[in-house]
Amino acid sequence: MKIICIGRNYSEHAKELNNEVPKEPVIFMKPKNALLLPDKPLYYPEFTDDLHYECEVVVKLSKNGKYINERFAHKYYNEVSVGLDFTARDLQEQQKKKGLPWEIAKAFDGSAAVGSFIPVNEGTNVNDLSFQLKLNDTIVQDGNTKNMLFSIDKIIAYVSRFFTLNIGDLIYTGTPAGVGPVTVHDQLEGYLQGNKVLNVEIR
Ligand code: MG
């Protein structure tokens, strides 16, 4: 399976990191070892002093496809959850300054936390999913997929021009404003449509 991530998909977040609002989706990937399964802790990596959370809606692919038309993209997934795109912000800033790839800052072991998935059924409007992140019981991110620059279906169409999508692949769809640092002993809880789906402790 692949973990495909979209960057700068909410204009308020692009602004908070002083990035331009993109004209096309910004894509990067994480390897399979980046996956942090539900209820597993994340051990604070020794190579960073500025580990950040980024709470994002995660889509799980249920069908293989390439060159997927946006109109049919909804047929390629049937589950969504909330995840955390953990980022070593200090390393990322350093890489960005040098124009180098982000992997060491974003694709390390455990950097892709994912919650339990909930089914997408006919009544689910994936373009109006509310999601929140609580850090030690305080809401720090409060997003809705209606504020995405590129919708889930647009992302699938775009990504599948370059990469074949396979059953089980995960797409992290970008984070809204409010990202910030974590420290050891922090408790992170992710909510999707009011349901708690994610729980990560930093150790
Ligand atoms: Mg992100």
Coordinates of N, CA and C and ligand atoms in Angstrom, one line a residue:
M1 N 0.8 -1.2 0.0 CA 0.0 0.0 0.0 C 0.9 1.3 0.0
K2 N 0.3 2.3 -0.5 CA 1.0 3.6 -0.5 C 0.2 4.6 0.4
I3 N 1.0 5.5 0.9 CA 0.4 6.6 1.6 C 0.7 7.9 0.8
I4 N -0.4 8.5 0.3 CA -0.2 9.7 -0.5 C -0.8 10.9 0.2
C5 N 0.0 11.9 0.3 CA -0.4 13.1 1.1 C -0.5 14.3 0.2
I6 N -1.5 15.1 0.6 CA -1.7 16.4 -0.1 C -1.3 17.5 0.8
G7 N -0.5 18.4 0.3 CA -0.1 19.6 1.1 C -0.8 20.8 0.7
R8 N -0.9 21.8 1.6 CA -1.5 23.1 1.3 C -2.9 23.0 0.7
N9 N -3.8 22.2 1.2 CA -5.1 22.0 0.6 C -6.2 22.9 1.3
Y10 N -5.8 23.7 2.3 CA -6.7 24.6 2.9 C -5.9 25.9 2.9
S11 N -6.6 27.0 2.4 CA -5.8 28.2 2.2 C -5.4 28.8 3.5
E12 N -6.2 28.7 4.6 CA -5.8 29.3 5.9 C -4.5 28.6 6.4
H13 N -4.4 27.3 6.1 CA -3.1 26.6 6.6 C -1.9 27.0 5.7
A14 N -2.1 27.1 4.4 CA -1.0 27.6 3.5 C -0.5 28.9 4.0
K15 N -1.5 29.8 4.4 CA -1.1 31.1 4.9 C -0.3 31.1 6.2
E16 N -0.7 30.2 7.1 CA -0.1 30.2 8.4 C 1.4 29.7 8.3
L17 N 1.7 29.0 7.2 CA 3.1 28.6 7.0 C 3.8 29.4 6.0
N18 N 3.1 30.5 5.6 CA 3.7 31.5 4.6 C 4.0 30.8 3.3
N19 N 3.1 29.9 2.9 CA 3.2 29.2 1.6 C 2.1 29.8 0.6
E20 N 2.4 29.8 -0.7 CA 1.5 30.2 -1.7 C 0.3 29.2 -1.7
V21 N -0.9 29.7 -2.1 CA -2.0 28.8 -2.3 C -1.8 28.2 -3.7
P22 N -1.7 26.8 -3.7 CA -1.3 26.2 -5.0 C -2.4 26.2 -6.1
K23 N -2.0 26.1 -7.3 CA -2.9 26.0 -8.4 C -3.2 24.5 -8.8
E24 N -2.3 23.6 -8.4 CA -2.6 22.2 -8.5 C -2.2 21.5 -7.2
P25 N -2.8 20.4 -6.9 CA -2.5 19.7 -5.6 C -1.0 19.5 -5.4
V26 N -0.5 19.7 -4.2 CA 0.9 19.5 -3.8 C 0.9 18.0 -3.3
I27 N 1.7 17.2 -3.9 CA 1.7 15.7 -3.5 C 3.0 15.3 -2.9
F28 N 3.0 14.5 -1.8 CA 4.2 13.8 -1.4 C 3.7 12.5 -0.9
M29 N 4.7 11.6 -0.6 CA 4.3 10.2 -0.2 C 5.1 9.8 1.1
K30 N 4.5 8.9 1.8 CA 5.2 8.3 2.9 C 5.2 6.8 2.7
P31 N 6.3 6.1 3.2 CA 6.3 4.7 3.0 C 5.4 3.9 4.0
K32 N 5.2 2.7 3.7 CA 4.4 1.8 4.6 C 4.8 1.9 6.0
N33 N 6.1 2.0 6.3 CA 6.6 2.0 7.7 C 6.2 3.3 8.4
A34 N 5.7 4.2 7.7 CA 5.3 5.5 8.4 C 3.9 5.3 9.1
L35 N 3.2 4.2 8.7 CA 1.9 4.1 9.3 C 1.9 3.8 10.8
L36 N 1.1 4.6 11.5 CA 1.0 4.4 13.0 C -0.4 3.9 13.2
L37 N -0.6 2.7 13.6 CA -2.0 2.1 13.6 C -2.7 2.7 14.8
P38 N -4.1 2.6 14.8 CA -4.9 3.1 15.9 C -4.4 2.7 17.3
D39 N -4.4 3.7 18.1 CA -4.1 3.5 19.6 C -2.6 3.2 19.8
K40 N -1.8 3.2 18.8 CA -0.3 3.0 19.1 C 0.3 4.4 19.4
P41 N 1.2 4.4 20.4 CA 1.9 5.7 20.7 C 2.9 6.1 19.7
L42 N 3.3 7.4 19.6 CA 4.4 7.8 18.8 C 5.5 8.2 19.7
Y43 N 6.7 7.6 19.5 CA 7.9 7.9 20.2 C 8.5 9.2 19.6
Y44 N 8.7 10.2 20.4 CA 9.2 11.5 19.9 C 10.6 11.2 19.2
P45 N 10.7 11.5 17.9 CA 12.0 11.1 17.2 C 13.1 12.0 17.7
E46 N 14.3 11.4 17.8 CA 15.5 12.1 18.3 C 16.0 13.2 17.4
F47 N 15.6 13.1 16.1 CA 16.2 14.0 15.1 C 15.5 15.3 14.9
T48 N 14.5 15.6 15.8 CA 13.8 16.8 15.7 C 13.6 17.5 17.1
D49 N 13.5 18.8 17.1 CA 13.1 19.5 18.3 C 11.7 20.2 18.1
D50 N 11.1 20.0 17.0 CA 9.8 20.7 16.7 C 8.9 19.8 15.9
L51 N 8.4 18.7 16.6 CA 7.5 17.8 16.0 C 6.1 18.4 16.0
H52 N 5.4 18.5 14.9 CA 4.1 19.1 14.8 C 3.0 18.0 14.4
Y53 N 1.8 18.3 14.9 CA 0.6 17.5 14.4 C 0.0 18.3 13.2
E54 N -0.6 17.5 12.3 CA -1.4 18.0 11.2 C -2.6 17.1 11.1
C55 N -3.7 17.5 11.5 CA -4.9 16.6 11.5 C -5.6 16.7 10.1
E56 N -5.8 15.5 9.5 CA -6.3 15.5 8.1 C -7.4 14.4 8.0
V57 N -8.3 14.6 7.1 CA -9.2 13.5 6.7 C -8.4 12.5 5.8
V58 N -8.6 11.2 6.1 CA -7.9 10.2 5.3 C -8.9 9.3 4.6
V59 N -8.6 9.1 3.3 CA -9.5 8.3 2.4 C -8.8 7.0 2.1
K60 N -9.6 5.9 2.2 CA -9.0 4.6 1.9 C -9.5 4.1 0.6
L61 N -8.6 3.7 -0.3 CA -9.0 3.3 -1.7 C -9.6 1.9 -1.6
S62 N -10.7 1.6 -2.3 CA -11.4 0.3 -2.3 C -11.3 -0.3 -3.7
K63 N -10.7 0.3 -4.6 CA -10.7 -0.2 -6.0 C -9.4 0.3 -6.7
N64 N -8.8 -0.5 -7.6 CA -7.6 -0.1 -8.3 C -8.0 0.8 -9.4
G65 N -7.1 1.7 -9.8 CA -7.5 2.6 -10.9 C -6.3 3.5 -11.3
K66 N -6.4 3.9 -12.6 CA -5.4 4.8 -13.1 C -6.2 5.7 -14.1
Y67 N -5.8 7.0 -14.2 CA -6.5 8.0 -15.0 C -8.0 8.0 -14.6
I68 N -8.3 8.1 -13.4 CA -9.7 8.1 -12.9 C -10.3 9.4 -13.2
N69 N -11.5 9.4 -13.8 CA -12.2 10.6 -14.1 C -12.8 11.1 -12.8
E70 N -12.8 12.4 -12.6 CA -13.3 13.0 -11.4 C -14.8 12.6 -11.1
R71 N -15.5 12.5 -12.2 CA -16.9 12.1 -12.1 C -17.2 10.7 -11.5
F72 N -16.1 9.8 -11.7 CA -16.3 8.5 -11.2 C -15.4 8.2 -9.9
A73 N -14.7 9.2 -9.5 CA -13.8 9.0 -8.4 C -14.4 8.5 -7.1
H74 N -15.7 8.8 -6.9 CA -16.4 8.4 -5.7 C -16.6 6.9 -5.6
K75 N -16.4 6.2 -6.8 CA -16.6 4.8 -6.8 C -15.3 4.1 -6.3
Y76 N -14.3 4.8 -6.0 CA -13.0 4.2 -5.7 C -12.7 4.2 -4.2
Y77 N -13.6 4.7 -3.4 CA -13.4 4.6 -1.9 C -14.7 4.5 -1.3
N78 N -14.6 3.8 -0.1 CA -15.9 3.7 0.7 C -15.7 3.8 2.2
E79 N -14.5 4.3 2.6 CA -14.2 4.5 4.0 C -13.4 5.8 4.2
V80 N -13.6 6.5 5.2 CA -12.8 7.7 5.6 C -12.5 7.6 7.1
S81 N -11.5 8.3 7.4 CA -11.1 8.5 8.8 C -10.4 9.8 9.0
V82 N -9.8 9.9 10.1 CA -8.9 11.1 10.4 C -7.6 10.6 10.8
G83 N -6.5 11.3 10.3 CA -5.2 10.9 10.6 C -4.3 12.1 11.0
L84 N -3.1 11.8 11.4 CA -2.2 12.8 11.7 C -0.9 12.7 10.8
D85 N -0.6 13.8 10.1 CA 0.6 13.9 9.2 C 1.6 14.5 10.1
F86 N 2.3 13.7 10.9 CA 3.3 14.2 11.8 C 4.5 14.8 11.0
T87 N 5.0 15.9 11.4 CA 6.0 16.7 10.6 C 7.0 17.2 11.5
A88 N 8.3 16.9 11.2 CA 9.4 17.5 11.9 C 9.6 18.9 11.3
R89 N 9.0 19.9 11.9 CA 8.9 21.2 11.2 C 10.3 21.9 11.0
D90 N 11.1 21.6 12.0 CA 12.5 22.2 11.8 C 13.2 21.6 10.6
L91 N 13.1 20.3 10.5 CA 13.8 19.7 9.3 C 13.1 20.1 8.0
Q92 N 11.8 20.2 8.1 CA 11.0 20.6 6.9 C 11.5 22.0 6.4
E93 N 11.6 23.0 7.4 CA 12.0 24.3 7.0 C 13.4 24.3 6.4
Q94 N 14.2 23.5 7.0 CA 15.6 23.4 6.5 C 15.6 22.9 5.1
Q95 N 14.8 21.8 4.8 CA 14.8 21.2 3.5 C 14.2 22.2 2.5
K96 N 13.1 22.9 2.9 CA 12.4 23.8 2.0 C 13.4 25.0 1.6
K97 N 14.2 25.5 2.6 CA 15.1 26.5 2.3 C 16.1 26.1 1.2
K98 N 16.5 24.8 1.3 CA 17.5 24.3 0.4 C 16.9 23.8 -0.9
G99 N 15.6 23.8 -1.0 CA 14.9 23.3 -2.2 C 15.0 21.7 -2.3
L100 N 15.1 21.1 -1.1 CA 15.3 19.6 -1.1 C 14.0 18.9 -0.7
P101 N 13.9 17.6 -1.1 CA 12.7 16.9 -0.7 C 12.4 16.8 0.8
W102 N 11.2 16.5 1.1 CA 10.7 16.6 2.5 C 10.7 15.3 3.3
E103 N 11.1 14.2 2.6 CA 10.9 12.9 3.3 C 11.4 12.8 4.7
I104 N 12.6 13.3 5.0 CA 13.1 13.1 6.3 C 12.3 13.9 7.3
A105 N 11.6 14.9 6.9 CA 10.7 15.7 7.8 C 9.3 15.1 7.9
K106 N 8.9 14.3 6.9 CA 7.5 13.9 6.9 C 7.2 12.4 6.7
A107 N 8.2 11.7 6.3 CA 7.9 10.3 6.0 C 8.6 9.3 6.9
F108 N 9.0 9.7 8.1 CA 9.7 8.8 9.0 C 8.7 7.8 9.6
D109 N 9.3 6.8 10.3 CA 8.5 5.8 10.9 C 7.5 6.4 11.9
G110 N 6.2 6.0 11.8 CA 5.2 6.5 12.7 C 4.6 7.8 12.3
S111 N 5.1 8.4 11.2 CA 4.6 9.8 10.9 C 3.2 9.9 10.3
A112 N 2.6 8.7 10.0 CA 1.2 8.7 9.5 C 0.3 8.0 10.4
A113 N -0.2 8.7 11.4 CA -1.1 8.1 12.3 C -2.5 8.0 11.6
V114 N -3.2 6.9 11.9 CA -4.5 6.8 11.3 C -5.5 6.3 12.3
G115 N -6.7 6.8 12.2 CA -7.8 6.4 13.1 C -8.6 5.2 12.5
S116 N -9.7 4.8 13.2 CA -10.5 3.8 12.7 C -11.4 4.4 11.6
F117 N -11.7 3.6 10.6 CA -12.4 4.1 9.4 C -13.9 3.9 9.6
I118 N -14.6 4.9 9.1 CA -16.1 4.8 9.1 C -16.5 4.7 7.6
P119 N -17.6 3.9 7.4 CA -18.0 3.8 6.0 C -18.6 5.0 5.4
V120 N -18.4 5.2 4.1 CA -19.0 6.2 3.3 C -20.2 5.6 2.7
N121 N -21.4 6.0 3.0 CA -22.6 5.5 2.4 C -23.3 6.6 1.6
E122 N -24.4 6.2 1.1 CA -25.1 7.2 0.2 C -25.4 8.5 0.8
G123 N -25.7 8.4 2.1 CA -26.0 9.6 2.8 C -24.8 10.5 3.2
T124 N -23.6 10.0 2.9 CA -22.4 10.8 3.4 C -22.0 11.8 2.3
N125 N -22.0 13.0 2.6 CA -21.4 14.0 1.7 C -19.9 14.3 2.1
V126 N -19.0 13.7 1.3 CA -17.6 13.8 1.6 C -17.1 15.2 1.5
N127 N -17.9 16.0 0.8 CA -17.5 17.4 0.7 C -18.0 18.3 1.8
D128 N -18.5 17.6 2.9 CA -19.0 18.4 4.1 C -18.8 17.5 5.3
L129 N -17.5 17.1 5.5 CA -17.2 16.3 6.7 C -16.5 17.2 7.7
S130 N -17.0 17.3 8.9 CA -16.4 18.1 9.9 C -15.4 17.2 10.7
F131 N -14.3 17.8 11.1 CA -13.3 17.0 11.8 C -12.6 17.9 12.8
Q132 N -12.1 17.4 13.9 CA -11.5 18.2 14.9 C -10.3 17.4 15.5
L133 N -9.3 18.1 16.0 CA -8.3 17.5 16.8 C -8.2 18.2 18.1
K134 N -8.2 17.3 19.2 CA -8.0 17.8 20.5 C -6.6 17.4 21.0
L135 N -6.0 18.4 21.6 CA -4.7 18.2 22.2 C -4.9 18.4 23.7
N136 N -4.7 17.3 24.4 CA -4.9 17.3 25.9 C -6.3 18.0 26.2
D137 N -7.3 17.5 25.5 CA -8.7 18.0 25.8 C -9.1 19.4 25.3
T138 N -8.2 20.1 24.6 CA -8.5 21.4 24.0 C -8.5 21.2 22.5
I139 N -9.6 21.8 21.9 CA -9.6 21.7 20.4 C -8.6 22.6 19.8
V140 N -7.7 22.1 19.0 CA -6.6 22.9 18.4 C -6.8 23.0 16.9
Q141 N -7.6 22.1 16.3 CA -7.9 22.2 14.8 C -9.3 21.8 14.6
D142 N -10.0 22.6 13.8 CA -11.4 22.4 13.6 C -11.6 22.6 12.1
G143 N -11.8 21.6 11.4 CA -11.9 21.7 9.9 C -13.2 21.1 9.3
N144 N -13.3 21.4 8.0 CA -14.4 20.8 7.3 C -14.0 20.7 5.8
T145 N -14.2 19.5 5.3 CA -13.7 19.2 3.9 C -14.3 20.2 2.9
K146 N -15.4 20.9 3.2 CA -15.9 21.9 2.3 C -14.9 23.0 2.0
N147 N -14.0 23.2 2.9 CA -13.0 24.3 2.7 C -11.7 23.8 2.0
M148 N -11.7 22.6 1.5 CA -10.6 22.1 0.8 C -10.4 22.9 -0.5
L149 N -9.2 23.2 -0.9 CA -9.0 23.8 -2.3 C -9.3 22.8 -3.4
F150 N -8.9 21.5 -3.1 CA -9.1 20.4 -4.1 C -9.9 19.4 -3.4
S151 N -11.1 19.0 -3.9 CA -12.0 18.1 -3.2 C -11.4 16.7 -3.3
I152 N -11.9 15.8 -2.5 CA -11.4 14.4 -2.5 C -11.4 13.8 -3.9
D153 N -12.5 14.0 -4.7 CA -12.6 13.4 -6.0 C -11.6 14.1 -7.0
K154 N -11.4 15.4 -6.8 CA -10.4 16.1 -7.7 C -9.0 15.5 -7.4
I155 N -8.7 15.3 -6.1 CA -7.4 14.8 -5.7 C -7.2 13.4 -6.3
I156 N -8.2 12.5 -6.2 CA -8.1 11.2 -6.8 C -7.8 11.2 -8.3
A157 N -8.6 12.1 -9.0 CA -8.4 12.2 -10.4 C -6.9 12.7 -10.7
Y158 N -6.5 13.7 -10.0 CA -5.2 14.2 -10.2 C -4.1 13.2 -9.9
V159 N -4.1 12.7 -8.7 CA -3.1 11.7 -8.3 C -3.0 10.5 -9.2
S160 N -4.1 10.0 -9.7 CA -4.2 8.8 -10.6 C -3.6 9.1 -12.0
R161 N -3.4 10.3 -12.3 CA -2.7 10.6 -13.6 C -1.2 10.2 -13.5
F162 N -0.7 10.2 -12.3 CA 0.8 9.9 -12.1 C 1.0 8.5 -11.5
F163 N 0.1 8.1 -10.6 CA 0.3 6.9 -9.9 C -0.9 6.0 -10.0
T164 N -0.7 4.7 -10.3 CA -1.9 3.8 -10.2 C -2.3 3.7 -8.7
L165 N -3.6 3.8 -8.5 CA -4.1 3.7 -7.1 C -4.5 2.3 -6.9
N166 N -4.2 1.8 -5.7 CA -4.5 0.4 -5.4 C -5.4 0.3 -4.2
I167 N -6.1 -0.8 -4.1 CA -7.0 -1.1 -2.9 C -6.1 -1.0 -1.7
G168 N -6.6 -0.3 -0.7 CA -5.8 -0.1 0.6 C -4.9 1.1 0.7
D169 N -4.7 1.7 -0.5 CA -3.9 3.0 -0.4 C -4.6 4.0 0.4
L170 N -3.8 4.8 1.1 CA -4.4 5.9 1.9 C -4.1 7.3 1.3
I171 N -5.0 8.1 1.3 CA -4.8 9.5 0.9 C -5.1 10.5 2.1
Y172 N -4.0 11.2 2.5 CA -4.2 12.2 3.5 C -4.5 13.5 2.7
T173 N -5.6 14.1 3.1 CA -6.1 15.2 2.2 C -5.8 16.6 2.6
G174 N -4.8 16.8 3.5 CA -4.4 18.1 3.8 C -5.0 18.6 5.1
T175 N -4.3 19.5 5.8 CA -4.7 20.0 7.1 C -5.2 21.4 7.1
P176 N -6.2 21.7 7.9 CA -6.7 23.1 8.1 C -5.7 23.8 9.0
A177 N -6.0 25.1 9.2 CA -5.2 25.9 10.1 C -5.1 25.3 11.5
G178 N -4.1 25.8 12.3 CA -4.1 25.4 13.7 C -3.0 24.4 14.0
V179 N -2.1 24.1 13.0 CA -1.0 23.1 13.3 C -0.2 23.6 14.5
G180 N 0.5 22.7 15.1 CA 1.4 23.2 16.2 C 2.2 22.0 16.8
P181 N 3.1 22.4 17.8 CA 4.0 21.4 18.3 C 3.4 20.4 19.3
V182 N 4.0 19.3 19.5 CA 3.6 18.3 20.5 C 4.8 18.1 21.4
T183 N 4.6 17.6 22.6 CA 5.7 17.3 23.5 C 5.3 15.9 24.1
V184 N 6.3 15.3 24.7 CA 6.1 14.0 25.3 C 5.0 14.0 26.4
H185 N 4.2 13.0 26.4 CA 3.0 12.8 27.3 C 1.7 13.5 26.7
D186 N 1.8 14.2 25.6 CA 0.6 14.8 25.0 C -0.3 13.7 24.5
Q187 N -1.6 14.0 24.6 CA -2.7 13.1 24.2 C -3.4 13.8 23.0
L188 N -3.4 13.1 21.9 CA -4.1 13.7 20.7 C -5.3 12.8 20.4
E189 N -6.5 13.5 20.2 CA -7.7 12.8 19.8 C -8.3 13.4 18.6
G190 N -8.6 12.5 17.6 CA -9.2 13.0 16.4 C -10.7 12.6 16.3
Y191 N -11.5 13.6 15.8 CA -13.0 13.4 15.7 C -13.4 13.6 14.2
L192 N -14.3 12.7 13.8 CA -14.8 12.8 12.5 C -16.4 12.8 12.6
Q193 N -17.0 13.9 12.1 CA -18.5 14.0 12.3 C -18.9 13.8 13.7
G194 N -18.1 14.3 14.6 CA -18.4 14.2 16.1 C -18.0 12.8 16.7
N195 N -17.6 11.9 15.9 CA -17.2 10.6 16.5 C -15.7 10.5 16.7
K196 N -15.3 10.1 17.9 CA -13.9 9.9 18.2 C -13.3 8.7 17.4
V197 N -12.4 8.9 16.5 CA -11.9 7.9 15.7 C -10.4 7.7 15.9
L198 N -9.7 8.6 16.5 CA -8.2 8.5 16.6 C -7.7 8.9 18.0
N199 N -6.7 8.2 18.4 CA -6.2 8.5 19.8 C -4.6 8.2 19.7
V200 N -3.8 9.2 19.9 CA -2.4 9.0 19.9 C -1.7 9.6 21.1
E201 N -0.9 8.9 21.8 CA -0.1 9.5 22.8 C 1.3 9.7 22.4
I202 N 1.9 10.8 22.7 CA 3.3 11.0 22.4 C 4.2 10.5 23.6
R203 N 5.1 9.7 23.3 CA 5.9 9.1 24.4 C 7.4 9.5 24.2
Ligands
MG1 MG -0.2 17.6 6.0

